[in-house]
mmCIF file of C-alpha atoms in Angstrom:
data_model
loop_
_atom_site.group_PDB
_atom_site.id
_atom_site.type_symbol
_atom_site.label_atom_id
_atom_site.label_comp_id
_atom_site.label_asym_id
_atom_site.label_seq_id
_atom_site.Cartn_x
_atom_site.Cartn_y
_atom_site.Cartn_z
ATOM 1 C CA MET A 199 132.849 85.888 62.215
ATOM 2 C CA ARG A 200 133.660 87.328 65.603
ATOM 3 C CA ALA A 201 130.828 89.031 67.421
ATOM 4 C CA LYS A 202 130.909 92.756 67.955
ATOM 5 C CA THR A 203 131.634 93.851 71.519
ATOM 6 C CA LEU A 204 130.672 97.069 73.274
ATOM 7 C CA GLN A 205 133.028 98.540 75.824
ATOM 8 C CA ASN A 206 132.137 101.454 78.120
ATOM 9 C CA VAL A 207 134.855 103.229 80.064
ATOM 10 C CA GLY A 208 133.992 106.373 81.932
ATOM 11 C CA ARG A 209 134.316 108.517 85.013
ATOM 12 C CA LEU A 210 131.900 109.182 87.835
ATOM 13 C CA CYS A 211 131.950 112.360 89.910
ATOM 14 C CA PHE A 212 129.743 112.756 92.957
ATOM 15 C CA ALA A 213 129.746 115.859 95.120
ATOM 16 C CA THR A 214 127.603 117.072 97.958
ATOM 17 C CA LEU A 215 127.674 120.057 100.272
ATOM 18 C CA LEU A 216 125.431 120.134 103.319
ATOM 19 C CA ALA A 217 124.579 122.605 106.043
ATOM 20 C CA ILE A 218 122.606 121.638 109.141
ATOM 21 C CA ALA A 219 120.940 123.938 111.644
ATOM 22 C CA ALA A 220 118.656 123.256 114.582
ATOM 23 C CA THR A 221 116.847 126.569 114.284
ATOM 24 C CA ASP A 222 118.849 129.059 112.223
ATOM 25 C CA ARG A 223 119.484 128.589 108.521
ATOM 26 C CA ILE A 224 123.156 128.254 107.618
ATOM 27 C CA ALA A 225 124.335 129.794 104.353
ATOM 28 C CA LEU A 226 125.940 127.381 101.918
ATOM 29 C CA ALA A 227 129.202 127.853 100.088
ATOM 30 C CA GLN A 228 129.266 127.269 96.349
ATOM 31 C CA LEU A 229 129.674 123.656 95.277
ATOM 32 C CA PRO A 230 133.321 123.010 94.367
ATOM 33 C CA GLN A 231 134.090 122.245 90.719
ATOM 34 C CA GLN A 232 135.278 118.615 90.980
ATOM 35 C CA SER A 233 138.300 119.458 93.062
ATOM 36 C CA ALA A 234 139.728 117.536 95.973
ATOM 37 C CA ALA A 235 140.411 120.825 97.747
ATOM 38 C CA LEU A 236 137.934 122.042 100.315
ATOM 39 C CA PRO A 237 136.105 125.360 99.912
ATOM 40 C CA ALA A 238 137.972 128.399 101.173
ATOM 41 C CA SER A 239 135.633 128.759 104.167
ATOM 42 C CA TYR A 240 137.011 125.462 105.519
ATOM 43 C CA GLU A 241 140.644 126.566 105.727
ATOM 44 C CA ARG A 242 140.912 127.358 109.461
ATOM 45 C CA THR A 243 142.820 124.422 110.999
ATOM 46 C CA THR A 244 142.731 123.456 114.681
ATOM 47 C CA GLU A 245 145.744 122.286 116.695
ATOM 48 C CA ALA A 246 144.082 118.995 117.691
ATOM 49 C CA ARG A 247 145.737 115.725 116.647
ATOM 50 C CA SER A 248 142.726 113.511 117.316
ATOM 51 C CA VAL A 249 138.962 113.860 117.299
ATOM 52 C CA ARG A 250 136.172 112.061 119.138
ATOM 53 C CA PHE A 251 132.822 111.514 117.450
ATOM 54 C CA ASN A 252 129.448 111.926 119.106
ATOM 55 C CA ARG A 253 125.846 112.044 117.968
ATOM 56 C CA ARG A 254 123.226 114.744 118.556
ATOM 57 C CA LEU A 255 119.623 113.650 118.822
ATOM 58 C CA PRO A 256 117.380 115.232 116.161
ATOM 59 C CA GLU A 257 114.653 117.722 117.020
ATOM 60 C CA VAL A 258 111.481 118.886 115.306
ATOM 61 C CA GLY A 259 112.365 121.938 113.265
ATOM 62 C CA ASP A 260 115.888 120.813 112.359
ATOM 63 C CA GLN A 261 116.602 122.084 108.886
ATOM 64 C CA MET A 262 119.204 120.874 106.427
ATOM 65 C CA GLU A 263 120.119 122.277 103.049
ATOM 66 C CA GLN A 264 121.873 120.066 100.542
ATOM 67 C CA THR A 265 123.596 120.897 97.275
ATOM 68 C CA LEU A 266 124.361 117.755 95.293
ATOM 69 C CA ALA A 267 125.866 117.025 91.889
ATOM 70 C CA MET A 268 126.420 113.777 90.023
ATOM 71 C CA GLN A 269 128.333 113.605 86.760
ATOM 72 C CA MET A 270 129.092 110.564 84.577
ATOM 73 C CA SER A 271 131.010 110.570 81.311
ATOM 74 C CA PHE A 272 131.567 107.513 79.114
ATOM 75 C CA ASP A 273 133.749 106.707 76.140
ATOM 76 C CA THR A 274 132.101 103.982 74.032
ATOM 77 C CA VAL A 275 134.030 101.660 71.718
ATOM 78 C CA VAL A 276 132.419 99.029 69.445
ATOM 79 C CA ARG A 277 134.889 96.357 68.332
ATOM 80 C CA GLN A 278 134.847 93.232 66.168
ATOM 81 C CA GLY A 279 138.011 91.352 67.001
ATOM 82 C CA ASN A 280 140.792 93.926 66.810
ATOM 83 C CA GLU A 281 138.865 96.186 64.441
ATOM 84 C CA VAL A 282 137.137 99.271 65.854
ATOM 85 C CA PHE A 283 133.782 99.991 64.165
ATOM 86 C CA ASN A 284 132.657 102.996 66.149
ATOM 87 C CA ARG A 285 133.766 105.373 68.886
ATOM 88 C CA GLY A 286 131.457 107.664 70.799
ATOM 89 C CA LYS A 287 130.910 109.345 74.115
ATOM 90 C CA MET A 288 128.062 110.104 76.498
ATOM 91 C CA SER A 289 127.659 112.415 79.470
ATOM 92 C CA ILE A 290 125.021 112.640 82.198
ATOM 93 C CA GLU A 291 124.768 115.303 84.869
ATOM 94 C CA ARG A 292 122.219 115.859 87.627
ATOM 95 C CA ARG A 293 122.165 118.687 90.168
ATOM 96 C CA GLN A 294 119.882 119.401 93.095
ATOM 97 C CA ARG A 295 119.569 121.983 95.814
ATOM 98 C CA ARG A 296 117.021 120.875 98.374
ATOM 99 C CA GLN A 297 115.883 121.798 101.858
ATOM 100 C CA VAL A 298 114.796 119.152 104.366
ATOM 101 C CA THR A 299 112.897 120.102 107.539
ATOM 102 C CA THR A 300 112.202 117.553 110.278
ATOM 103 C CA THR A 301 108.520 117.532 111.258
ATOM 104 C CA GLU A 302 108.332 114.515 113.600
ATOM 105 C CA VAL A 303 110.784 112.606 115.812
ATOM 106 C CA ASP A 304 110.129 109.198 117.364
ATOM 107 C CA SER A 305 112.505 107.406 119.760
ATOM 108 C CA GLY A 306 115.361 109.710 118.821
ATOM 109 C CA MET A 307 114.842 109.163 115.094
ATOM 110 C CA PRO A 308 113.398 111.630 112.533
ATOM 111 C CA VAL A 309 110.447 109.795 110.973
ATOM 112 C CA ALA A 310 108.736 112.608 109.049
ATOM 113 C CA ALA A 311 110.047 115.563 107.064
ATOM 114 C CA VAL A 312 109.223 118.064 104.343
ATOM 115 C CA VAL A 313 111.643 118.217 101.422
ATOM 116 C CA ARG A 314 111.585 121.257 99.169
ATOM 117 C CA TYR A 315 113.481 121.234 95.862
ATOM 118 C CA LEU A 316 114.840 124.740 95.437
ATOM 119 C CA ALA A 317 116.516 123.669 92.197
ATOM 120 C CA ALA A 318 116.775 120.375 90.306
ATOM 121 C CA THR A 319 118.195 119.977 86.807
ATOM 122 C CA LYS A 320 119.436 117.237 84.506
ATOM 123 C CA GLN A 321 121.609 117.277 81.426
ATOM 124 C CA SER A 322 122.527 114.436 79.073
ATOM 125 C CA ALA A 323 124.200 114.196 75.679
ATOM 126 C CA ALA A 324 125.671 111.572 73.361
ATOM 127 C CA GLY A 325 127.622 111.815 70.138
ATOM 128 C CA PRO A 326 130.770 110.902 68.227
ATOM 129 C CA ALA A 327 134.078 110.774 70.078
ATOM 130 C CA ASP A 328 135.218 114.102 68.576
ATOM 131 C CA GLU A 329 132.002 116.010 69.332
ATOM 132 C CA ASP A 330 131.788 118.675 72.023
ATOM 133 C CA LEU A 331 129.050 117.688 74.494
ATOM 134 C CA GLN A 332 129.290 120.858 76.581
ATOM 135 C CA ASN A 333 126.306 122.553 74.917
ATOM 136 C CA ALA A 334 123.641 120.006 75.868
ATOM 137 C CA ASP A 335 120.346 121.518 77.055
ATOM 138 C CA VAL A 336 119.839 121.798 80.813
ATOM 139 C CA LEU A 337 116.321 120.593 81.660
ATOM 140 C CA PRO A 338 114.400 120.791 84.965
ATOM 141 C CA GLN A 339 113.727 117.590 86.854
ATOM 142 C CA PRO A 340 110.011 117.007 87.536
ATOM 143 C CA VAL A 341 110.501 117.838 91.248
ATOM 144 C CA ALA A 342 112.011 121.285 90.626
ATOM 145 C CA GLY A 343 110.291 124.024 92.630
ATOM 146 C CA LYS A 344 108.011 121.582 94.466
ATOM 147 C CA ALA A 345 107.736 120.309 98.052
ATOM 148 C CA TYR A 346 106.789 116.881 99.396
ATOM 149 C CA ARG A 347 105.802 115.418 102.745
ATOM 150 C CA CYS A 348 107.628 112.202 103.616
ATOM 151 C CA ARG A 349 107.006 109.791 106.463
ATOM 152 C CA ARG A 350 108.551 106.466 107.456
ATOM 153 C CA ASP A 351 105.872 103.965 108.531
ATOM 154 C CA GLU A 352 107.811 100.900 109.704
ATOM 155 C CA ASP A 353 109.717 99.867 106.552
ATOM 156 C CA LYS A 354 107.527 101.831 104.130
ATOM 157 C CA LEU A 355 108.264 105.372 102.983
ATOM 158 C CA ILE A 356 105.106 107.383 102.332
ATOM 159 C CA VAL A 357 105.451 110.340 99.957
ATOM 160 C CA THR A 358 102.751 112.931 99.227
ATOM 161 C CA ASP A 359 102.685 116.402 97.777
ATOM 162 C CA GLU A 360 101.859 119.452 99.875
ATOM 163 C CA ALA A 361 98.127 118.842 99.341
ATOM 164 C CA GLY A 362 98.419 115.279 100.636
ATOM 165 C CA SER A 363 98.038 113.557 97.249
ATOM 166 C CA ILE A 364 100.343 110.893 95.860
ATOM 167 C CA PRO A 365 102.630 112.575 93.294
ATOM 168 C CA PRO A 366 103.154 111.307 89.716
ATOM 169 C CA LEU A 367 105.451 108.312 89.399
ATOM 170 C CA ASP A 368 108.415 110.227 87.958
ATOM 171 C CA GLU A 369 108.333 112.625 90.917
ATOM 172 C CA PHE A 370 107.717 109.868 93.468
ATOM 173 C CA GLU A 371 110.743 107.869 92.310
ATOM 174 C CA ILE A 372 113.092 110.843 92.709
ATOM 175 C CA VAL A 373 111.789 111.807 96.154
ATOM 176 C CA ALA A 374 111.737 108.216 97.413
ATOM 177 C CA ALA A 375 115.362 107.706 96.359
ATOM 178 C CA ASN A 376 116.472 111.003 97.929
ATOM 179 C CA MET A 377 114.619 110.413 101.217
ATOM 180 C CA ASP A 378 115.214 106.686 101.649
ATOM 181 C CA SER A 379 117.362 107.309 104.748
ATOM 182 C CA LEU A 380 114.468 109.001 106.600
ATOM 183 C CA GLY A 381 113.620 107.002 109.720
ATOM 184 C CA ARG A 382 116.647 104.746 109.292
ATOM 185 C CA THR A 383 119.774 104.563 111.414
ATOM 186 C CA ASN A 384 122.757 106.390 109.939
ATOM 187 C CA PRO A 385 125.320 103.573 109.494
ATOM 188 C CA LEU A 386 128.252 106.011 109.386
ATOM 189 C CA ALA A 387 127.190 107.618 112.678
ATOM 190 C CA ARG A 388 126.633 104.178 114.200
ATOM 191 C CA PHE A 389 130.180 103.161 113.289
ATOM 192 C CA LEU A 390 131.907 106.375 114.418
ATOM 193 C CA THR A 391 129.972 107.446 117.528
ATOM 194 C CA GLY A 392 132.151 107.101 120.616
ATOM 195 C CA ARG A 393 135.347 106.563 118.627
ATOM 196 C CA SER A 394 138.483 108.672 118.857
ATOM 197 C CA VAL A 395 140.479 108.895 115.629
ATOM 198 C CA SER A 396 143.985 110.341 115.237
ATOM 199 C CA ILE A 397 145.385 112.165 112.219
ATOM 200 C CA GLY A 398 146.930 109.609 109.879
ATOM 201 C CA GLN A 399 144.792 106.743 111.206
ATOM 202 C CA GLN A 400 142.988 104.639 108.604
ATOM 203 C CA LEU A 401 139.629 102.976 109.208
ATOM 204 C CA GLU A 402 138.134 100.034 107.329
ATOM 205 C CA LEU A 403 134.364 100.536 107.335
ATOM 206 C CA PRO A 404 131.545 98.050 106.712
ATOM 207 C CA ASN A 405 130.609 97.957 103.029
ATOM 208 C CA ASP A 406 126.957 98.865 103.650
ATOM 209 C CA VAL A 407 128.080 102.224 105.073
ATOM 210 C CA ALA A 408 129.479 103.271 101.685
ATOM 211 C CA GLU A 409 126.402 101.988 99.848
ATOM 212 C CA LYS A 410 124.190 104.189 102.026
ATOM 213 C CA LEU A 411 126.584 107.129 101.799
ATOM 214 C CA LEU A 412 126.630 107.162 97.989
ATOM 215 C CA GLY A 413 123.116 105.833 97.442
ATOM 216 C CA LEU A 414 124.445 103.150 95.124
ATOM 217 C CA GLY A 415 121.845 101.205 93.176
ATOM 218 C CA ASP A 416 121.938 97.664 91.846
ATOM 219 C CA GLU A 417 123.437 98.884 88.568
ATOM 220 C CA LEU A 418 126.679 99.929 90.262
ATOM 221 C CA GLY A 419 126.880 96.802 92.390
ATOM 222 C CA GLN A 420 127.984 96.198 95.936
ATOM 223 C CA VAL A 421 130.860 97.848 97.757
ATOM 224 C CA SER A 422 133.883 95.608 98.246
ATOM 225 C CA GLN A 423 136.062 98.089 100.137
ATOM 226 C CA PHE A 424 135.537 101.371 102.008
ATOM 227 C CA THR A 425 138.443 103.078 103.776
ATOM 228 C CA LEU A 426 138.722 106.424 105.551
ATOM 229 C CA ARG A 427 142.033 108.081 106.439
ATOM 230 C CA LEU A 428 141.926 111.096 108.766
ATOM 231 C CA GLU A 429 143.985 113.878 107.192
ATOM 232 C CA ASP A 430 143.066 116.978 109.170
ATOM 233 C CA ILE A 431 140.834 118.495 111.849
ATOM 234 C CA ARG A 432 139.287 121.851 110.985
ATOM 235 C CA ASP A 433 136.711 124.372 112.160
ATOM 236 C CA VAL A 434 133.774 124.626 109.755
ATOM 237 C CA HIS A 435 131.200 127.308 110.590
ATOM 238 C CA GLY A 436 132.399 127.128 114.215
ATOM 239 C CA ALA A 437 132.089 123.342 114.517
ATOM 240 C CA THR A 438 134.974 120.887 114.825
ATOM 241 C CA CYS A 439 135.120 118.705 111.711
ATOM 242 C CA ALA A 440 137.191 115.734 110.659
ATOM 243 C CA VAL A 441 138.632 115.804 107.140
ATOM 244 C CA PHE A 442 138.943 112.259 105.788
ATOM 245 C CA HIS A 443 140.229 110.917 102.505
ATOM 246 C CA ALA A 444 137.737 108.246 101.418
ATOM 247 C CA SER A 445 138.380 105.401 98.994
ATOM 248 C CA ILE A 446 135.515 103.209 97.743
ATOM 249 C CA ASP A 447 135.519 100.195 95.408
ATOM 250 C CA ALA A 448 132.284 98.644 94.112
ATOM 251 C CA ALA A 449 131.334 96.104 91.442
ATOM 252 C CA SER A 450 128.252 94.279 90.193
ATOM 253 C CA THR A 451 127.994 90.604 89.264
ATOM 254 C CA ASN A 452 124.830 90.894 87.162
ATOM 255 C CA SER A 453 124.591 91.441 83.413
ATOM 256 C CA THR A 454 125.814 95.047 83.647
ATOM 257 C CA GLN A 455 129.216 93.996 85.069
ATOM 258 C CA MET A 456 129.726 97.547 86.288
ATOM 259 C CA ARG A 457 132.699 98.520 88.423
ATOM 260 C CA LEU A 458 133.676 101.816 89.981
ATOM 261 C CA GLN A 459 136.562 103.116 92.051
ATOM 262 C CA VAL A 460 136.038 106.546 93.577
ATOM 263 C CA GLU A 461 137.951 108.597 96.107
ATOM 264 C CA GLY A 462 138.014 112.081 97.544
ATOM 265 C CA PRO A 463 137.482 114.203 100.661
ATOM 266 C CA LEU A 464 134.732 113.523 103.196
ATOM 267 C CA VAL A 465 134.210 116.112 105.938
ATOM 268 C CA LEU A 466 132.185 115.141 109.034
ATOM 269 C CA GLN A 467 131.029 117.162 112.037
ATOM 270 C CA ALA A 468 132.585 115.600 115.123
ATOM 271 C CA ASP A 469 129.670 116.221 117.482
ATOM 272 C CA THR A 470 126.946 114.950 115.115
ATOM 273 C CA CYS A 471 128.701 112.583 112.625
ATOM 274 C CA ARG A 472 126.865 114.461 109.872
ATOM 275 C CA ALA A 473 128.512 115.032 106.496
ATOM 276 C CA VAL A 474 129.351 118.657 105.710
ATOM 277 C CA HIS A 475 131.133 118.084 102.421
ATOM 278 C CA ALA A 476 131.937 115.145 100.147
ATOM 279 C CA SER A 477 133.421 115.009 96.674
ATOM 280 C CA PHE A 478 134.197 111.638 95.103
ATOM 281 C CA SER A 479 135.419 110.902 91.594
ATOM 282 C CA GLY A 480 137.007 108.033 89.732
ATOM 283 C CA PRO A 481 136.775 105.551 86.871
ATOM 284 C CA ILE A 482 133.636 103.545 86.100
ATOM 285 C CA GLY A 483 133.449 100.787 83.509
#
């Protein structure tokens, strides 16, 4: 008798909208609903045909607000030979709105910050292939409404709550994953700083840049290709920004055998190399 096989085919959507201010707080636009189009506030186009990237050194008091969303949907098929025994589907969605304030800078690198979760929710559902999963309960993540102090001590990230105590494990894991880049060099800024890029030009970036950009874990594997094509140069909140189309392929070689292919717009500030907007989606299996 042939063994039953389980096949998962799905789609991953990842979106983030950021605003960065040295002193003043910048208002955020609403997160786009899985569309490749940029928010309406980004529509003013410059006449420039090329853009040069630079990097601004961080300062104590820099404040960044981030709105992030991650959605995964899977269709599940259980087969025995050519016979289908079961069909189902599963969806997972996580959303966060958080505020990060730099509290210490060392050698031009932010090494300590306070992160405050203004909102953090999760939603998951599973059922038969013909079931509507839109009505799944939206639950708060354990970090919702809380703030944490983070500090990079050499290669170790130290996370405490506002009182200085180590938070529960479920909270610590979320904060540590979100703040892993604290005190580390931004690989995207390292690659782009000092470069001039023309509209229509395509760049092949090191694979580790995409892994850091998306925060990919071992389950989704290693990036095999990361390309950026400059499509436009626009003014965003008074700053010159480069509008790229990004394409990322990744796969794992462990027991999960996961593979994903995502693409979408990536908007970067020219004078800081910081991401203002990103929205990636594509198949995962």
